[in-house]
Amino acid sequence: MAPPPRVLWIYPAALLLYSLLLFLSPCRALRNYPENEVTLLDSMSALADLGWEAYPNEGWEEISVMDERNTPMRTYQVCNVMEANQNNWLRTRHISREGAQRVYIEIKFTLRDCNSLPGVPGTCKETFNMYYYESNNANLWFIKESQYVKIDTIAADESFTQVDVGDRVMKLNTEVRDISNLSKKGFYLAFQDLGACIALVSVRVFYKKCPLTVLNLAQFPDTITGGDTALVEVHGACVNASEEFEAPKMYCSADGGWLVPIGRCVCKPGFEENKDVCQPCRPGTYKASATDAYCTKCPPHSSSPQEQAGECVCEKSFYRAETDPRSMACTPSIIPSVATIPDAHAQPSPITTRSSDAFLPLGGLIRKVPGPAGRPPGAHCLAKA
């Protein structure tokens, strides 16, 4: 007796096309991923056939449909539910891990409810298995089943029935799994069907990172998360025109978020903070110390004609001592009068006397004494005895 015909799919071709366009086109338009996720593989973005390895040949089948923009979309499906002892494998190309120790696999798929398929034997399944194989070789053409490491058995949250087919309703399931502690250059993913009716709509492989950020004037680079739940310590670098006040560091968490900021940088003299950068002080302002928060107006009788001033220069005839704080106003110079000391080599000036002056002895010296008013002309000199 001839074997029962193989069920290639549970939709008529036109209905399959309609359903895929109905559900996948919006997904394609909205596939903007979070900034902390780096995609390694996305089957929805493929412009040509995926070319994944399927064996045996009568198992998984690649199907291409066109969206409303005439862009092809690639999917894989298998539905050999009428035959027992199914073991159908689908293997991706080599996926480079790009230094990530932990990667995530997001799959979108539909799965048919076995009870809704008339005449199907009890071997019909509603699950499939997902595996991976690490390798430095990007050109392996064959991998033994025993070499794969099982990730998980995947079951649908919602399976669809003949009623859904009649109503043109596709119940799309999304599952995410992860692989940790990867160490080789890359890996292969594999999907094993044991007798289910599945459409593998999309496969996306990605890893998480803590994205580049600036906090407290310190820049922290893109950082790949660790291989497990441990935090990764990252040291920040002060942005331009800033210097360390306390060594800045943060921790990159397993889900791609920054945690526990410690330390900070401060703007150098002549610069002030503005939206995570240090900008020069404007003319007419200054900042003398890195620990000062902002540029301030020049004190009285001083100016800073150029930007980026660490202090203001006193106006002409105004001064500030070196020991004075830069915030002190400049003041005019006050120089006291001092006696003039005659030069020892200068010639003595002649003594001019009035006729009424008299000279009296004083300690061996001659002292000039003014004469009384109205005294007749003449000089009275008393010499030293």
GROMACS .gro file of C-alpha atoms in nm:
model
  385
    1MET     CA    1   0.000   0.000   0.000
    2ALA     CA    2   0.131   0.343  -0.090
    3PRO     CA    3   0.244   0.564   0.202
    4PRO     CA    4   0.018   0.853   0.298
    5PRO     CA    5   0.092   1.180   0.119
    6ARG     CA    6   0.328   1.422   0.290
    7VAL     CA    7   0.161   1.737   0.425
    8LEU     CA    8   0.383   2.014   0.289
    9TRP     CA    9   0.206   2.285   0.482
   10ILE     CA   10  -0.119   2.361   0.654
   11TYR     CA   11  -0.205   2.666   0.440
   12PRO     CA   12  -0.292   2.706   0.078
   13ALA     CA   13  -0.009   2.905  -0.081
   14ALA     CA   14  -0.219   3.221  -0.119
   15LEU     CA   15  -0.323   3.209   0.246
   16LEU     CA   16   0.035   3.158   0.360
   17LEU     CA   17   0.143   3.461   0.160
   18TYR     CA   18  -0.140   3.673   0.301
   19SER     CA   19  -0.068   3.570   0.659
   20LEU     CA   20   0.303   3.636   0.632
   21LEU     CA   21   0.243   3.979   0.482
   22LEU     CA   22  -0.015   4.059   0.747
   23PHE     CA   23   0.209   3.974   1.038
   24LEU     CA   24   0.565   4.005   0.917
   25SER     CA   25   0.556   4.332   0.726
   26PRO     CA   26   0.476   4.541   1.036
   27CYS     CA   27   0.741   4.346   1.226
   28ARG     CA   28   0.996   4.429   0.958
   29ALA     CA   29   0.907   4.799   0.963
   30LEU     CA   30   0.935   4.816   1.341
   31ARG     CA   31   1.255   4.616   1.383
   32ASN     CA   32   1.445   4.890   1.560
   33TYR     CA   33   1.637   4.722   1.836
   34PRO     CA   34   1.750   4.870   2.168
   35GLU     CA   35   2.085   5.047   2.160
   36ASN     CA   36   2.232   4.797   2.404
   37GLU     CA   37   2.175   4.503   2.166
   38VAL     CA   38   2.419   4.417   1.886
   39THR     CA   39   2.277   4.190   1.617
   40LEU     CA   40   2.495   3.906   1.488
   41LEU     CA   41   2.231   3.738   1.269
   42ASP     CA   42   1.888   3.852   1.154
   43SER     CA   43   1.713   3.631   0.902
   44MET     CA   44   1.454   3.903   0.837
   45SER     CA   45   1.718   4.136   0.697
   46ALA     CA   46   1.859   3.884   0.446
   47LEU     CA   47   1.852   4.012   0.088
   48ALA     CA   48   1.926   3.673  -0.066
   49ASP     CA   49   1.856   3.312   0.020
   50LEU     CA   50   1.971   3.222   0.369
   51GLY     CA   51   2.133   2.906   0.238
   52TRP     CA   52   2.116   2.722   0.568
   53GLU     CA   53   2.197   2.353   0.571
   54ALA     CA   54   1.887   2.129   0.584
   55TYR     CA   55   1.907   1.752   0.610
   56PRO     CA   56   1.753   1.526   0.510
   57ASN     CA   57   1.642   1.703   0.195
   58GLU     CA   58   1.275   1.627   0.249
   59GLY     CA   59   1.275   1.804   0.585
   60TRP     CA   60   1.305   2.181   0.635
   61GLU     CA   61   1.227   2.394   0.330
   62GLU     CA   62   1.316   2.757   0.266
   63ILE     CA   63   1.021   2.969   0.154
   64SER     CA   64   1.046   3.323   0.017
   65VAL     CA   65   0.755   3.566   0.003
   66MET     CA   66   0.736   3.929  -0.101
   67ASP     CA   67   0.619   4.206   0.126
   68GLU     CA   68   0.418   4.511   0.016
   69ARG     CA   69   0.743   4.678  -0.097
   70ASN     CA   70   0.839   4.377  -0.309
   71THR     CA   71   1.118   4.292  -0.067
   72PRO     CA   72   1.173   3.918  -0.022
   73MET     CA   73   1.140   3.762   0.323
   74ARG     CA   74   1.294   3.425   0.402
   75THR     CA   75   1.137   3.164   0.627
   76TYR     CA   76   1.181   2.793   0.690
   77GLN     CA   77   0.900   2.547   0.740
   78VAL     CA   78   0.849   2.175   0.794
   79CYS     CA   79   0.528   1.974   0.832
   80ASN     CA   80   0.592   1.601   0.789
   81VAL     CA   81   0.327   1.510   1.044
   82MET     CA   82   0.187   1.222   0.844
   83GLU     CA   83   0.508   1.022   0.875
   84ALA     CA   84   0.656   0.876   1.192
   85ASN     CA   85   1.019   0.880   1.306
   86GLN     CA   86   1.100   1.230   1.187
   87ASN     CA   87   1.448   1.374   1.253
   88ASN     CA   88   1.486   1.688   1.044
   89TRP     CA   89   1.778   1.926   1.106
   90LEU     CA   90   1.827   2.286   1.001
   91ARG     CA   91   2.167   2.447   1.062
   92THR     CA   92   2.264   2.813   1.021
   93ARG     CA   93   2.587   2.943   0.877
   94HIS     CA   94   2.877   3.012   1.111
   95ILE     CA   95   2.794   3.305   1.342
   96SER     CA   96   3.087   3.514   1.466
   97ARG     CA   97   3.046   3.606   1.833
   98GLU     CA   98   3.252   3.930   1.801
   99GLY     CA   99   3.404   3.890   2.145
  100ALA     CA  100   3.076   3.828   2.326
  101GLN     CA  101   3.078   3.556   2.589
  102ARG     CA  102   2.702   3.545   2.614
  103VAL     CA  103   2.460   3.561   2.320
  104TYR     CA  104   2.082   3.556   2.291
  105ILE     CA  105   1.867   3.377   2.033
  106GLU     CA  106   1.526   3.522   1.954
  107ILE     CA  107   1.300   3.307   1.738
  108LYS     CA  108   0.955   3.384   1.599
  109PHE     CA  109   0.752   3.088   1.480
  110THR     CA  110   0.408   2.938   1.431
  111LEU     CA  111   0.314   2.585   1.530
  112ARG     CA  112   0.007   2.382   1.435
  113ASP     CA  113  -0.212   2.217   1.697
  114CYS     CA  114  -0.187   1.843   1.629
  115ASN     CA  115  -0.547   1.783   1.741
  116SER     CA  116  -0.668   2.015   1.466
  117LEU     CA  117  -0.511   1.801   1.193
  118PRO     CA  118  -0.749   1.525   1.082
  119GLY     CA  119  -0.603   1.181   1.029
  120VAL     CA  120  -0.266   1.264   1.183
  121PRO     CA  121  -0.108   0.977   1.381
  122GLY     CA  122  -0.007   1.009   1.745
  123THR     CA  123   0.354   1.080   1.649
  124CYS     CA  124   0.268   1.445   1.573
  125LYS     CA  125   0.470   1.683   1.791
  126GLU     CA  126   0.409   2.035   1.917
  127THR     CA  127   0.768   2.113   2.011
  128PHE     CA  128   1.109   2.134   1.849
  129ASN     CA  129   1.467   2.145   1.981
  130MET     CA  130   1.737   2.409   1.951
  131TYR     CA  131   2.113   2.333   1.965
  132TYR     CA  132   2.448   2.503   1.911
  133TYR     CA  133   2.801   2.398   1.826
  134GLU     CA  134   3.106   2.615   1.897
  135SER     CA  135   3.381   2.623   1.637
  136ASN     CA  136   3.673   2.829   1.510
  137ASN     CA  137   3.605   2.691   1.162
  138ALA     CA  138   3.362   2.902   0.962
  139ASN     CA  139   3.335   2.651   0.677
  140LEU     CA  140   3.219   2.326   0.834
  141TRP     CA  141   2.992   2.135   0.600
  142PHE     CA  142   2.898   1.856   0.840
  143ILE     CA  143   2.851   1.833   1.216
  144LYS     CA  144   2.760   1.513   1.396
  145GLU     CA  145   2.439   1.526   1.594
  146SER     CA  146   2.627   1.410   1.902
  147GLN     CA  147   2.853   1.716   1.887
  148TYR     CA  148   2.571   1.964   1.935
  149VAL     CA  149   2.489   2.108   2.275
  150LYS     CA  150   2.119   2.135   2.347
  151ILE     CA  151   1.990   2.481   2.433
  152ASP     CA  152   1.626   2.397   2.501
  153THR     CA  153   1.308   2.232   2.383
  154ILE     CA  154   1.084   2.502   2.237
  155ALA     CA  155   0.708   2.491   2.280
  156ALA     CA  156   0.449   2.735   2.151
  157ASP     CA  157   0.251   2.951   2.389
  158GLU     CA  158  -0.019   2.955   2.122
  159SER     CA  159  -0.072   2.695   1.852
  160PHE     CA  160  -0.323   2.750   1.578
  161THR     CA  161  -0.604   2.538   1.444
  162GLN     CA  162  -0.803   2.498   1.125
  163VAL     CA  163  -1.038   2.768   1.251
  164ASP     CA  164  -0.750   3.015   1.264
  165VAL     CA  165  -0.657   2.916   0.910
  166GLY     CA  166  -1.011   2.982   0.794
  167ASP     CA  167  -1.017   3.317   0.969
  168ARG     CA  168  -0.673   3.402   0.832
  169VAL     CA  169  -0.528   3.439   1.180
  170MET     CA  170  -0.161   3.363   1.245
  171LYS     CA  171  -0.058   3.313   1.605
  172LEU     CA  172   0.306   3.418   1.616
  173ASN     CA  173   0.516   3.298   1.909
  174THR     CA  174   0.838   3.461   2.030
  175GLU     CA  175   1.093   3.282   2.245
  176VAL     CA  176   1.435   3.400   2.365
  177ARG     CA  177   1.714   3.178   2.493
  178ASP     CA  178   2.079   3.248   2.574
  179ILE     CA  179   2.417   3.073   2.555
  180SER     CA  180   2.686   3.162   2.809
  181ASN     CA  181   3.063   3.130   2.842
  182LEU     CA  182   3.142   3.114   2.471
  183SER     CA  183   3.513   3.104   2.396
  184LYS     CA  184   3.569   3.011   2.030
  185LYS     CA  185   3.547   3.243   1.730
  186GLY     CA  186   3.186   3.157   1.662
  187PHE     CA  187   2.917   2.892   1.660
  188TYR     CA  188   2.646   2.723   1.455
  189LEU     CA  189   2.279   2.710   1.553
  190ALA     CA  190   2.066   2.409   1.473
  191PHE     CA  191   1.693   2.332   1.491
  192GLN     CA  192   1.566   1.976   1.520
  193ASP     CA  193   1.214   1.876   1.417
  194LEU     CA  194   1.079   1.541   1.540
  195GLY     CA  195   0.743   1.556   1.365
  196ALA     CA  196   0.584   1.898   1.421
  197CYS     CA  197   0.420   2.141   1.183
  198ILE     CA  198   0.634   2.456   1.217
  199ALA     CA  199   0.706   2.777   1.031
  200LEU     CA  200   1.030   2.934   1.153
  201VAL     CA  201   0.949   3.294   1.067
  202SER     CA  202   1.263   3.469   1.192
  203VAL     CA  203   1.584   3.396   1.380
  204ARG     CA  204   1.782   3.675   1.541
  205VAL     CA  205   2.108   3.629   1.732
  206PHE     CA  206   2.246   3.918   1.935
  207TYR     CA  207   2.454   4.007   2.237
  208LYS     CA  208   2.413   4.285   2.489
  209LYS     CA  209   2.647   4.569   2.571
  210CYS     CA  210   2.653   4.870   2.795
  211PRO     CA  211   2.650   5.152   2.538
  212LEU     CA  212   2.899   5.437   2.535
  213THR     CA  213   2.797   5.700   2.786
  214VAL     CA  214   2.930   6.012   2.961
  215LEU     CA  215   2.864   6.061   3.331
  216ASN     CA  216   3.025   6.308   3.572
  217LEU     CA  217   3.250   6.429   3.288
  218ALA     CA  218   3.392   6.077   3.241
  219GLN     CA  219   3.340   5.877   2.921
  220PHE     CA  220   3.272   5.504   2.948
  221PRO     CA  221   3.317   5.303   2.624
  222ASP     CA  222   3.091   5.040   2.469
  223THR     CA  223   3.137   4.739   2.695
  224ILE     CA  224   3.026   4.384   2.616
  225THR     CA  225   2.850   4.222   2.908
  226GLY     CA  226   3.010   3.932   3.094
  227GLY     CA  227   2.962   3.564   3.026
  228ASP     CA  228   2.731   3.521   3.324
  229THR     CA  229   2.553   3.747   3.572
  230ALA     CA  230   2.873   3.902   3.707
  231LEU     CA  231   2.931   4.276   3.680
  232VAL     CA  232   3.212   4.406   3.459
  233GLU     CA  233   3.415   4.689   3.614
  234VAL     CA  234   3.492   4.970   3.368
  235HIS     CA  235   3.717   5.272   3.425
  236GLY     CA  236   3.614   5.599   3.266
  237ALA     CA  237   3.831   5.853   3.085
  238CYS     CA  238   3.794   6.224   3.159
  239VAL     CA  239   3.648   6.421   2.870
  240ASN     CA  240   3.853   6.694   2.700
  241ALA     CA  241   3.961   6.986   2.922
  242SER     CA  242   3.885   6.794   3.241
  243GLU     CA  243   4.091   6.610   3.500
  244GLU     CA  244   4.031   6.343   3.762
  245PHE     CA  245   3.895   6.454   4.096
  246GLU     CA  246   3.837   6.093   4.200
  247ALA     CA  247   3.905   5.798   3.965
  248PRO     CA  248   3.575   5.743   3.776
  249LYS     CA  249   3.439   5.391   3.727
  250MET     CA  250   3.109   5.208   3.676
  251TYR     CA  251   2.988   4.851   3.644
  252CYS     CA  252   2.832   4.697   3.332
  253SER     CA  253   2.548   4.462   3.427
  254ALA     CA  254   2.447   4.143   3.247
  255ASP     CA  255   2.139   4.309   3.096
  256GLY     CA  256   2.341   4.591   2.940
  257GLY     CA  257   2.284   4.866   3.197
  258TRP     CA  258   2.537   5.083   3.379
  259LEU     CA  259   2.538   5.059   3.758
  260VAL     CA  260   2.711   5.208   4.067
  261PRO     CA  261   2.889   5.521   3.938
  262ILE     CA  262   3.195   5.605   4.148
  263GLY     CA  263   3.426   5.909   4.123
  264ARG     CA  264   3.416   6.201   3.884
  265CYS     CA  265   3.616   6.441   3.672
  266VAL     CA  266   3.617   6.821   3.697
  267CYS     CA  267   3.679   7.091   3.438
  268LYS     CA  268   4.029   7.238   3.430
  269PRO     CA  269   4.090   7.607   3.516
  270GLY     CA  270   3.944   7.828   3.243
  271PHE     CA  271   3.663   7.579   3.164
  272GLU     CA  272   3.317   7.511   3.304
  273GLU     CA  273   3.080   7.215   3.274
  274ASN     CA  274   2.790   7.228   3.030
  275LYS     CA  275   2.595   6.915   2.934
  276ASP     CA  276   2.872   6.661   2.998
  277VAL     CA  277   3.145   6.867   2.830
  278CYS     CA  278   3.387   7.135   2.947
  279GLN     CA  279   3.352   7.461   2.757
  280PRO     CA  280   3.587   7.764   2.777
  281CYS     CA  281   3.501   8.055   3.001
  282ARG     CA  282   3.365   8.346   2.796
  283PRO     CA  283   3.558   8.676   2.772
  284GLY     CA  284   3.497   8.880   3.085
  285THR     CA  285   3.480   8.567   3.302
  286TYR     CA  286   3.732   8.330   3.455
  287LYS     CA  287   3.772   8.011   3.660
  288ALA     CA  288   4.086   7.988   3.869
  289SER     CA  289   4.056   7.637   4.014
  290ALA     CA  290   3.944   7.300   3.880
  291THR     CA  291   3.730   7.254   4.190
  292ASP     CA  292   3.527   7.566   4.111
  293ALA     CA  293   3.198   7.477   3.949
  294TYR     CA  294   3.145   7.762   3.704
  295CYS     CA  295   3.315   8.061   3.545
  296THR     CA  296   3.255   8.389   3.729
  297LYS     CA  297   3.266   8.756   3.632
  298CYS     CA  298   3.604   8.930   3.658
  299PRO     CA  299   3.658   9.125   3.985
  300PRO     CA  300   3.658   9.509   3.973
  301HIS     CA  301   3.934   9.676   3.772
  302SER     CA  302   4.033   9.355   3.592
  303SER     CA  303   3.940   9.187   3.265
  304SER     CA  304   3.985   8.874   3.053
  305PRO     CA  305   3.969   8.977   2.687
  306GLN     CA  306   4.018   8.617   2.565
  307GLU     CA  307   3.813   8.309   2.646
  308GLN     CA  308   3.947   8.022   2.859
  309ALA     CA  309   4.085   8.254   3.129
  310GLY     CA  310   4.216   8.110   3.453
  311GLU     CA  311   4.237   8.460   3.604
  312CYS     CA  312   4.159   8.819   3.511
  313VAL     CA  313   4.436   9.071   3.437
  314CYS     CA  314   4.443   9.399   3.631
  315GLU     CA  315   4.380   9.721   3.443
  316LYS     CA  316   4.661   9.973   3.395
  317SER     CA  317   4.775  10.132   3.725
  318PHE     CA  318   4.585   9.868   3.924
  319TYR     CA  319   4.752   9.577   4.095
  320ARG     CA  320   4.696   9.254   4.284
  321ALA     CA  321   4.960   9.079   4.494
  322GLU     CA  322   5.068   8.731   4.395
  323THR     CA  323   4.947   8.602   4.729
  324ASP     CA  324   4.602   8.755   4.688
  325PRO     CA  325   4.318   8.525   4.576
  326ARG     CA  326   4.226   8.562   4.209
  327SER     CA  327   3.880   8.674   4.317
  328MET     CA  328   4.017   8.989   4.486
  329ALA     CA  329   3.964   9.323   4.316
  330CYS     CA  330   4.263   9.507   4.172
  331THR     CA  331   4.358   9.831   4.358
  332PRO     CA  332   4.560  10.141   4.262
  333SER     CA  333   4.926  10.166   4.369
  334ILE     CA  334   5.005  10.364   4.693
  335ILE     CA  335   5.383  10.444   4.720
  336PRO     CA  336   5.488  10.638   5.046
  337SER     CA  337   5.732  10.941   5.030
  338VAL     CA  338   6.090  10.859   5.132
  339ALA     CA  339   6.387  11.090   5.226
  340THR     CA  340   6.642  11.143   4.956
  341ILE     CA  341   6.989  11.028   5.058
  342PRO     CA  342   7.252  11.252   4.897
  343ASP     CA  343   7.518  11.096   4.684
  344ALA     CA  344   7.852  11.082   4.874
  345HIS     CA  345   8.040  11.185   4.559
  346ALA     CA  346   7.820  11.483   4.482
  347GLN     CA  347   7.965  11.830   4.522
  348PRO     CA  348   7.827  12.019   4.827
  349SER     CA  349   7.589  12.294   4.750
  350PRO     CA  350   7.704  12.644   4.854
  351ILE     CA  351   7.544  12.769   5.173
  352THR     CA  352   7.340  13.074   5.117
  353THR     CA  353   7.295  13.289   5.424
  354ARG     CA  354   7.110  13.594   5.513
  355SER     CA  355   7.300  13.887   5.666
  356SER     CA  356   7.094  13.852   5.982
  357ASP     CA  357   7.193  13.484   6.040
  358ALA     CA  358   7.443  13.403   6.316
  359PHE     CA  359   7.655  13.091   6.366
  360LEU     CA  360   7.687  12.944   6.714
  361PRO     CA  361   7.906  12.660   6.835
  362LEU     CA  362   7.724  12.329   6.904
  363GLY     CA  363   7.931  12.032   7.007
  364GLY     CA  364   8.232  12.137   6.803
  365LEU     CA  365   8.010  12.226   6.505
  366ILE     CA  366   7.892  12.557   6.378
  367ARG     CA  367   7.517  12.607   6.386
  368LYS     CA  368   7.342  12.873   6.190
  369VAL     CA  369   7.098  13.077   6.393
  370PRO     CA  370   6.867  13.323   6.229
  371GLY     CA  371   6.929  13.676   6.347
  372PRO     CA  372   6.660  13.895   6.500
  373ALA     CA  373   6.437  14.073   6.270
  374GLY     CA  374   6.552  14.420   6.184
  375ARG     CA  375   6.916  14.359   6.286
  376PRO     CA  376   7.158  14.563   6.085
  377PRO     CA  377   7.350  14.376   5.824
  378GLY     CA  378   7.650  14.179   5.938
  379ALA     CA  379   7.740  13.835   6.057
  380HIS     CA  380   7.850  13.731   6.402
  381CYS     CA  381   8.057  13.417   6.395
  382LEU     CA  382   8.168  13.237   6.701
  383ALA     CA  383   8.446  13.001   6.627
  384LYS     CA  384   8.521  12.688   6.818
  385ALA     CA  385   8.735  12.772   7.130
   0.00000   0.00000   0.00000
